[in-house]
GROMACS .gro file of N, CA and C in nm:
model
  393
    1MET      N    1  -4.170   8.783   8.603
    1MET     CA    2  -4.149   8.669   8.435
    1MET      C    3  -4.025   8.576   8.470
    2PHE      N    4  -3.955   8.445   8.399
    2PHE     CA    5  -3.929   8.381   8.396
    2PHE      C    6  -3.773   8.393   8.304
    3GLN      N    7  -3.647   8.397   8.339
    3GLN     CA    8  -3.567   8.386   8.263
    3GLN      C    9  -3.431   8.237   8.245
    4ASP      N   10  -3.411   8.237   8.145
    4ASP     CA   11  -3.316   8.159   8.105
    4ASP      C   12  -3.229   8.243   8.029
    5GLU      N   13  -3.089   8.133   7.937
    5GLU     CA   14  -3.013   8.148   7.827
    5GLU      C   15  -3.026   8.042   7.786
    6THR      N   16  -2.947   8.060   7.671
    6THR     CA   17  -2.926   7.910   7.588
    6THR      C   18  -2.810   7.941   7.509
    7ARG      N   19  -2.743   7.838   7.470
    7ARG     CA   20  -2.659   7.847   7.361
    7ARG      C   21  -2.698   7.799   7.244
    8TYR      N   22  -2.657   7.922   7.104
    8TYR     CA   23  -2.691   7.821   6.954
    8TYR      C   24  -2.567   7.868   6.926
    9GLY      N   25  -2.592   7.711   6.853
    9GLY     CA   26  -2.471   7.719   6.762
    9GLY      C   27  -2.487   7.609   6.631
   10LEU      N   28  -2.411   7.606   6.532
   10LEU     CA   29  -2.398   7.475   6.455
   10LEU      C   30  -2.328   7.358   6.544
   11ILE      N   31  -2.406   7.216   6.549
   11ILE     CA   32  -2.340   7.119   6.612
   11ILE      C   33  -2.333   7.031   6.512
   12THR      N   34  -2.236   6.932   6.506
   12THR     CA   35  -2.198   6.810   6.414
   12THR      C   36  -2.302   6.739   6.422
   13GLY      N   37  -2.402   6.684   6.543
   13GLY     CA   38  -2.446   6.606   6.510
   13GLY      C   39  -2.586   6.565   6.435
   14LEU      N   40  -2.644   6.473   6.453
   14LEU     CA   41  -2.756   6.436   6.344
   14LEU      C   42  -2.886   6.453   6.406
   15LYS      N   43  -3.005   6.483   6.386
   15LYS     CA   44  -3.103   6.443   6.428
   15LYS      C   45  -3.156   6.338   6.385
   16ARG      N   46  -3.300   6.278   6.419
   16ARG     CA   47  -3.352   6.178   6.313
   16ARG      C   48  -3.426   6.243   6.138
   17THR      N   49  -3.393   6.156   6.037
   17THR     CA   50  -3.469   6.166   5.984
   17THR      C   51  -3.569   6.025   5.920
   18ILE      N   52  -3.587   6.103   5.854
   18ILE     CA   53  -3.735   5.995   5.796
   18ILE      C   54  -3.660   5.952   5.634
   19THR      N   55  -3.637   5.861   5.562
   19THR     CA   56  -3.663   5.764   5.465
   19THR      C   57  -3.730   5.675   5.415
   20ALA      N   58  -3.734   5.652   5.325
   20ALA     CA   59  -3.811   5.485   5.269
   20ALA      C   60  -3.733   5.378   5.302
   21LYS      N   61  -3.763   5.271   5.402
   21LYS     CA   62  -3.722   5.162   5.409
   21LYS      C   63  -3.623   5.104   5.340
   22GLY      N   64  -3.525   5.111   5.392
   22GLY     CA   65  -3.387   4.996   5.322
   22GLY      C   66  -3.291   5.160   5.272
   23ILE      N   67  -3.329   5.288   5.258
   23ILE     CA   68  -3.253   5.360   5.172
   23ILE      C   69  -3.152   5.451   5.304
   24LYS      N   70  -3.111   5.446   5.298
   24LYS     CA   71  -2.953   5.543   5.414
   24LYS      C   72  -2.956   5.679   5.380
   25ALA      N   73  -3.008   5.769   5.485
   25ALA     CA   74  -3.075   5.870   5.513
   25ALA      C   75  -2.949   5.946   5.471
   26LYS      N   76  -2.885   6.057   5.375
   26LYS     CA   77  -2.795   6.167   5.333
   26LYS      C   78  -2.848   6.281   5.427
   27VAL      N   79  -2.799   6.351   5.501
   27VAL     CA   80  -2.771   6.444   5.562
   27VAL      C   81  -2.700   6.552   5.570
   28HIS      N   82  -2.687   6.630   5.550
   28HIS     CA   83  -2.606   6.781   5.488
   28HIS      C   84  -2.536   6.827   5.611
   29TYR      N   85  -2.459   6.818   5.679
   29TYR     CA   86  -2.409   6.922   5.812
   29TYR      C   87  -2.319   6.984   5.789
   30GLN      N   88  -2.304   7.094   5.882
   30GLN     CA   89  -2.147   7.194   5.875
   30GLN      C   90  -2.096   7.134   6.045
   31HIS      N   91  -1.983   7.149   6.027
   31HIS     CA   92  -1.823   7.118   6.132
   31HIS      C   93  -1.848   7.279   6.147
   32SER      N   94  -1.873   7.281   6.304
   32SER     CA   95  -1.845   7.408   6.337
   32SER      C   96  -1.804   7.464   6.454
   33TYR      N   97  -1.753   7.536   6.525
   33TYR     CA   98  -1.799   7.526   6.700
   33TYR      C   99  -1.842   7.738   6.694
   34GLN      N  100  -1.894   7.778   6.572
   34GLN     CA  101  -1.956   7.887   6.655
   34GLN      C  102  -2.075   7.937   6.683
   35TYR      N  103  -2.073   7.979   6.794
   35TYR     CA  104  -2.210   7.991   6.842
   35TYR      C  105  -2.239   8.156   6.933
   36LEU      N  106  -2.352   8.139   6.977
   36LEU     CA  107  -2.397   8.263   7.062
   36LEU      C  108  -2.474   8.219   7.177
   37TRP      N  109  -2.507   8.314   7.247
   37TRP     CA  110  -2.610   8.274   7.350
   37TRP      C  111  -2.705   8.401   7.387
   38ILE      N  112  -2.789   8.315   7.365
   38ILE     CA  113  -2.945   8.407   7.395
   38ILE      C  114  -2.991   8.453   7.499
   39TRP      N  115  -3.013   8.574   7.600
   39TRP     CA  116  -3.084   8.557   7.712
   39TRP      C  117  -3.262   8.593   7.680
   40GLY      N  118  -3.337   8.532   7.743
   40GLY     CA  119  -3.464   8.632   7.756
   40GLY      C  120  -3.530   8.606   7.880
   41SER      N  121  -3.635   8.693   7.870
   41SER     CA  122  -3.716   8.682   7.997
   41SER      C  123  -3.864   8.672   7.960
   42PHE      N  124  -3.903   8.595   7.990
   42PHE     CA  125  -4.111   8.578   7.953
   42PHE      C  126  -4.188   8.613   8.058
   43SER      N  127  -4.282   8.700   8.043
   43SER     CA  128  -4.438   8.652   8.122
   43SER      C  129  -4.542   8.572   8.079
   44PRO      N  130  -4.551   8.477   8.137
   44PRO     CA  131  -4.657   8.414   8.113
   44PRO      C  132  -4.784   8.489   8.105
   45LEU      N  133  -4.822   8.578   8.230
   45LEU     CA  134  -4.940   8.693   8.216
   45LEU      C  135  -5.015   8.775   8.117
   46THR      N  136  -4.828   8.797   8.045
   46THR     CA  137  -4.893   8.948   7.999
   46THR      C  138  -4.831   8.901   7.795
   47GLY      N  139  -4.729   8.797   7.775
   47GLY     CA  140  -4.705   8.765   7.678
   47GLY      C  141  -4.588   8.830   7.625
   48ASP      N  142  -4.507   8.918   7.752
   48ASP     CA  143  -4.422   9.054   7.734
   48ASP      C  144  -4.279   8.971   7.729
   49ALA      N  145  -4.162   8.984   7.687
   49ALA     CA  146  -4.073   8.955   7.646
   49ALA      C  147  -3.968   9.054   7.624
   50PHE      N  148  -3.845   8.948   7.672
   50PHE     CA  149  -3.715   9.040   7.663
   50PHE      C  150  -3.566   8.987   7.615
   51TYR      N  151  -3.535   8.990   7.537
   51TYR     CA  152  -3.415   8.932   7.456
   51TYR      C  153  -3.289   9.013   7.462
   52TRP      N  154  -3.151   8.912   7.471
   52TRP     CA  155  -3.047   8.950   7.415
   52TRP      C  156  -2.982   8.857   7.393
   53GLU      N  157  -2.860   8.880   7.289
   53GLU     CA  158  -2.802   8.766   7.232
   53GLU      C  159  -2.611   8.848   7.269
   54THR      N  160  -2.546   8.733   7.320
   54THR     CA  161  -2.461   8.803   7.373
   54THR      C  162  -2.303   8.644   7.322
   55PRO      N  163  -2.196   8.732   7.284
   55PRO     CA  164  -2.094   8.566   7.264
   55PRO      C  165  -2.051   8.485   7.395
   56ILE      N  166  -2.055   8.545   7.544
   56ILE     CA  167  -2.081   8.438   7.624
   56ILE      C  168  -2.146   8.532   7.727
   57VAL      N  169  -2.095   8.391   7.823
   57VAL     CA  170  -2.190   8.397   7.991
   57VAL      C  171  -2.075   8.464   8.093
   58ASN      N  172  -2.129   8.560   8.133
   58ASN     CA  173  -2.099   8.547   8.282
   58ASN      C  174  -2.136   8.693   8.353
   59ASN      N  175  -2.092   8.693   8.497
   59ASN     CA  176  -2.144   8.802   8.621
   59ASN      C  177  -2.196   8.954   8.539
   60ASN      N  178  -2.118   8.922   8.437
   60ASN     CA  179  -2.083   9.124   8.445
   60ASN      C  180  -2.229   9.152   8.301
   61ILE      N  181  -2.211   9.017   8.251
   61ILE     CA  182  -2.328   9.008   8.145
   61ILE      C  183  -2.467   8.978   8.227
   62PHE      N  184  -2.488   8.949   8.339
   62PHE     CA  185  -2.572   8.911   8.366
   62PHE      C  186  -2.630   9.029   8.419
   63GLU      N  187  -2.532   9.109   8.484
   63GLU     CA  188  -2.567   9.190   8.563
   63GLU      C  189  -2.621   9.338   8.488
   64ALA      N  190  -2.579   9.322   8.335
   64ALA     CA  191  -2.587   9.429   8.267
   64ALA      C  192  -2.677   9.419   8.211
   65TYR      N  193  -2.696   9.253   8.172
   65TYR     CA  194  -2.868   9.233   8.100
   65TYR      C  195  -2.973   9.231   8.242
   66LEU      N  196  -2.961   9.269   8.392
   66LEU     CA  197  -3.076   9.299   8.453
   66LEU      C  198  -3.099   9.430   8.443
   67LYS      N  199  -2.967   9.511   8.434
   67LYS     CA  200  -2.938   9.659   8.445
   67LYS      C  201  -3.071   9.667   8.299
   68ALA      N  202  -3.074   9.627   8.213
   68ALA     CA  203  -3.097   9.674   8.060
   68ALA      C  204  -3.297   9.623   8.144
   69LEU      N  205  -3.291   9.498   8.134
   69LEU     CA  206  -3.425   9.472   8.217
   69LEU      C  207  -3.521   9.577   8.300
   70GLY      N  208  -3.440   9.615   8.399
   70GLY     CA  209  -3.534   9.725   8.486
   70GLY      C  210  -3.526   9.813   8.347
   71GLN      N  211  -3.455   9.906   8.344
   71GLN     CA  212  -3.456  10.039   8.247
   71GLN      C  213  -3.559   9.986   8.162
   72ARG      N  214  -3.578   9.895   8.090
   72ARG     CA  215  -3.724   9.903   8.008
   72ARG      C  216  -3.835   9.924   8.088
   73THR      N  217  -3.864   9.889   8.179
   73THR     CA  218  -3.992   9.926   8.238
   73THR      C  219  -3.992   9.920   8.429
   74PRO      N  220  -3.928  10.071   8.390
   74PRO     CA  221  -3.854  10.107   8.541
   74PRO      C  222  -3.970  10.152   8.604
   75ASN      N  223  -4.065  10.163   8.584
   75ASN     CA  224  -4.252  10.171   8.640
   75ASN      C  225  -4.316   9.992   8.719
   76LYS      N  226  -4.263   9.949   8.669
   76LYS     CA  227  -4.285   9.762   8.690
   76LYS      C  228  -4.229   9.716   8.812
   77TYR      N  229  -4.253   9.623   8.893
   77TYR     CA  230  -4.156   9.562   8.989
   77TYR      C  231  -4.163   9.412   8.924
   78ILE      N  232  -4.040   9.411   8.885
   78ILE     CA  233  -4.055   9.263   8.788
   78ILE      C  234  -3.986   9.138   8.929
   79ILE      N  235  -4.070   9.032   8.929
   79ILE     CA  236  -3.987   8.892   9.009
   79ILE      C  237  -3.933   8.828   8.868
   80LEU      N  238  -3.834   8.828   8.927
   80LEU     CA  239  -3.747   8.753   8.792
   80LEU      C  240  -3.685   8.584   8.820
   81VAL      N  241  -3.757   8.488   8.798
   81VAL     CA  242  -3.734   8.367   8.868
   81VAL      C  243  -3.640   8.340   8.765
   82ILE      N  244  -3.503   8.260   8.839
   82ILE     CA  245  -3.359   8.208   8.759
   82ILE      C  246  -3.353   8.085   8.810
   83ASP      N  247  -3.252   7.997   8.754
   83ASP     CA  248  -3.217   7.854   8.763
   83ASP      C  249  -3.074   7.923   8.867
   84ASN      N  250  -3.024   7.849   8.891
   84ASN     CA  251  -2.879   7.824   8.950
   84ASN      C  252  -2.769   7.829   8.889
   85ALA      N  253  -2.778   7.867   8.730
   85ALA     CA  254  -2.635   7.876   8.691
   85ALA      C  255  -2.522   7.988   8.763
   86GLY      N  256  -2.402   7.946   8.776
   86GLY     CA  257  -2.339   8.033   8.826
   86GLY      C  258  -2.237   8.132   8.778
   87PHE      N  259  -2.290   8.176   8.709
   87PHE     CA  260  -2.306   8.333   8.664
   87PHE      C  261  -2.426   8.387   8.670
   88HIS      N  262  -2.486   8.313   8.779
   88HIS     CA  263  -2.635   8.441   8.816
   88HIS      C  264  -2.615   8.449   8.925
   89ALA      N  265  -2.467   8.435   9.008
   89ALA     CA  266  -2.443   8.422   9.169
   89ALA      C  267  -2.458   8.657   9.202
   90SER      N  268  -2.535   8.632   9.273
   90SER     CA  269  -2.621   8.809   9.334
   90SER      C  270  -2.539   8.833   9.399
   91LYS      N  271  -2.449   8.791   9.471
   91LYS     CA  272  -2.349   8.835   9.586
   91LYS      C  273  -2.307   8.899   9.567
   92ASN      N  274  -2.237   8.943   9.413
   92ASN     CA  275  -2.108   9.045   9.374
   92ASN      C  276  -2.166   9.124   9.287
   93ILE      N  277  -2.296   9.125   9.256
   93ILE     CA  278  -2.391   9.223   9.114
   93ILE      C  279  -2.482   9.322   9.200
   94SER      N  280  -2.480   9.408   9.108
   94SER     CA  281  -2.589   9.535   9.145
   94SER      C  282  -2.711   9.445   9.077
   95ILE      N  283  -2.851   9.461   9.145
   95ILE     CA  284  -2.984   9.435   9.071
   95ILE      C  285  -3.030   9.556   9.102
   96PRO      N  286  -3.112   9.634   8.985
   96PRO     CA  287  -3.221   9.688   9.004
   96PRO      C  288  -3.284   9.715   9.110
   97THR      N  289  -3.331   9.817   9.123
   97THR     CA  290  -3.436   9.797   9.275
   97THR      C  291  -3.586   9.761   9.209
   98ASN      N  292  -3.616   9.786   9.085
   98ASN     CA  293  -3.746   9.730   9.083
   98ASN      C  294  -3.757   9.551   9.028
   99ILE      N  295  -3.593   9.513   9.071
   99ILE     CA  296  -3.611   9.377   9.034
   99ILE      C  297  -3.574   9.255   9.114
  100LYS      N  298  -3.673   9.142   9.102
  100LYS     CA  299  -3.644   9.093   9.261
  100LYS      C  300  -3.585   8.962   9.250
  101LEU      N  301  -3.506   8.855   9.248
  101LEU     CA  302  -3.462   8.773   9.190
  101LEU      C  303  -3.543   8.621   9.291
  102LEU      N  304  -3.594   8.549   9.211
  102LEU     CA  305  -3.586   8.409   9.260
  102LEU      C  306  -3.554   8.294   9.227
  103ARG      N  307  -3.507   8.241   9.293
  103ARG     CA  308  -3.447   8.088   9.256
  103ARG      C  309  -3.511   8.000   9.247
  104ILE      N  310  -3.516   7.883   9.122
  104ILE     CA  311  -3.585   7.772   9.093
  104ILE      C  312  -3.484   7.661   9.231
  105PRO      N  313  -3.499   7.574   9.296
  105PRO     CA  314  -3.449   7.458   9.350
  105PRO      C  315  -3.308   7.396   9.215
  106ALA      N  316  -3.203   7.327   9.245
  106ALA     CA  317  -3.136   7.330   9.174
  106ALA      C  318  -3.160   7.172   9.141
  107TYR      N  319  -3.138   7.207   8.990
  107TYR     CA  320  -3.098   7.060   8.920
  107TYR      C  321  -3.315   7.062   8.864
  108ALA      N  322  -3.397   7.150   8.869
  108ALA     CA  323  -3.541   7.141   8.857
  108ALA      C  324  -3.526   7.243   8.761
  109PRO      N  325  -3.463   7.192   8.617
  109PRO     CA  326  -3.541   7.273   8.485
  109PRO      C  327  -3.683   7.276   8.470
  110GLU      N  328  -3.730   7.214   8.481
  110GLU     CA  329  -3.886   7.164   8.470
  110GLU      C  330  -3.949   7.305   8.509
  111LEU      N  331  -3.923   7.319   8.635
  111LEU     CA  332  -4.011   7.510   8.700
  111LEU      C  333  -3.969   7.599   8.677
  112ASN      N  334  -3.922   7.573   8.509
  112ASN     CA  335  -3.855   7.728   8.462
  112ASN      C  336  -3.948   7.682   8.290
  113PRO      N  337  -4.023   7.784   8.268
  113PRO     CA  338  -4.132   7.732   8.148
  113PRO      C  339  -4.080   7.840   8.011
  114ALA      N  340  -3.915   7.913   8.127
  114ALA     CA  341  -3.858   7.976   7.958
  114ALA      C  342  -3.801   7.797   7.873
  115GLU      N  343  -3.725   7.716   7.982
  115GLU     CA  344  -3.664   7.595   7.893
  115GLU      C  345  -3.792   7.528   7.820
  116LYS      N  346  -3.901   7.547   7.805
  116LYS     CA  347  -3.980   7.533   7.706
  116LYS      C  348  -3.966   7.666   7.612
  117VAL      N  349  -3.903   7.727   7.630
  117VAL     CA  350  -3.937   7.861   7.468
  117VAL      C  351  -3.797   7.833   7.392
  118TRP      N  352  -3.693   7.781   7.485
  118TRP     CA  353  -3.570   7.746   7.391
  118TRP      C  354  -3.599   7.609   7.336
  119GLN      N  355  -3.667   7.526   7.375
  119GLN     CA  356  -3.708   7.412   7.334
  119GLN      C  357  -3.804   7.446   7.167
  120TYR      N  358  -3.851   7.497   7.192
  120TYR     CA  359  -3.948   7.535   7.069
  120TYR      C  360  -3.845   7.590   6.977
  121MET      N  361  -3.767   7.657   7.024
  121MET     CA  362  -3.735   7.744   6.925
  121MET      C  363  -3.628   7.670   6.848
  122LYS      N  364  -3.539   7.654   6.894
  122LYS     CA  365  -3.410   7.544   6.898
  122LYS      C  366  -3.492   7.407   6.774
  123SER      N  367  -3.625   7.403   6.829
  123SER     CA  368  -3.634   7.263   6.692
  123SER      C  369  -3.700   7.335   6.588
  124LYS      N  370  -3.731   7.479   6.561
  124LYS     CA  371  -3.764   7.495   6.486
  124LYS      C  372  -3.639   7.534   6.402
  125VAL      N  373  -3.488   7.585   6.391
  125VAL     CA  374  -3.394   7.594   6.352
  125VAL      C  375  -3.283   7.447   6.341
  126ALA      N  376  -3.311   7.368   6.436
  126ALA     CA  377  -3.261   7.249   6.412
  126ALA      C  378  -3.256   7.169   6.289
  127MET      N  379  -3.072   7.106   6.227
  127MET     CA  380  -3.089   7.075   6.069
  127MET      C  381  -3.089   7.163   6.013
  128LYS      N  382  -3.061   7.291   6.009
  128LYS     CA  383  -3.043   7.420   5.850
  128LYS      C  384  -2.949   7.399   5.863
  129CYS      N  385  -2.901   7.430   5.729
  129CYS     CA  386  -2.774   7.461   5.729
  129CYS      C  387  -2.710   7.591   5.594
  130LYS      N  388  -2.636   7.645   5.650
  130LYS     CA  389  -2.605   7.754   5.528
  130LYS      C  390  -2.524   7.730   5.436
  131ASN      N  391  -2.529   7.773   5.285
  131ASN     CA  392  -2.472   7.700   5.181
  131ASN      C  393  -2.420   7.819   5.146
   0.00000   0.00000   0.00000
């Protein structure tokens, strides 16, 4: 499985819009700093996925996430590909016996297909405002 986390929130930056030539685009957006983190693990072989939502990221949450993932399929051995985020430090956390962490090289997010999952999901919610 490939694991990654991403932050979803309201951002004030605008993306591209299409208008008729000579007409300035009117795009409404909300100025806000509200966000949440989504953790996900994905299997390209089976299509299986596991998600979590949290308000922050840290080592304790990563440890709890691994525990929940391990308990979800206790009879399966999971090789979990992760990046080198600081809160993925595995020296001080307890890793379930049915999970093996495999780190990708630093600064190589293109090696983690989970990045493409987040990119696709974010493209579906970009520029959507609550009224």
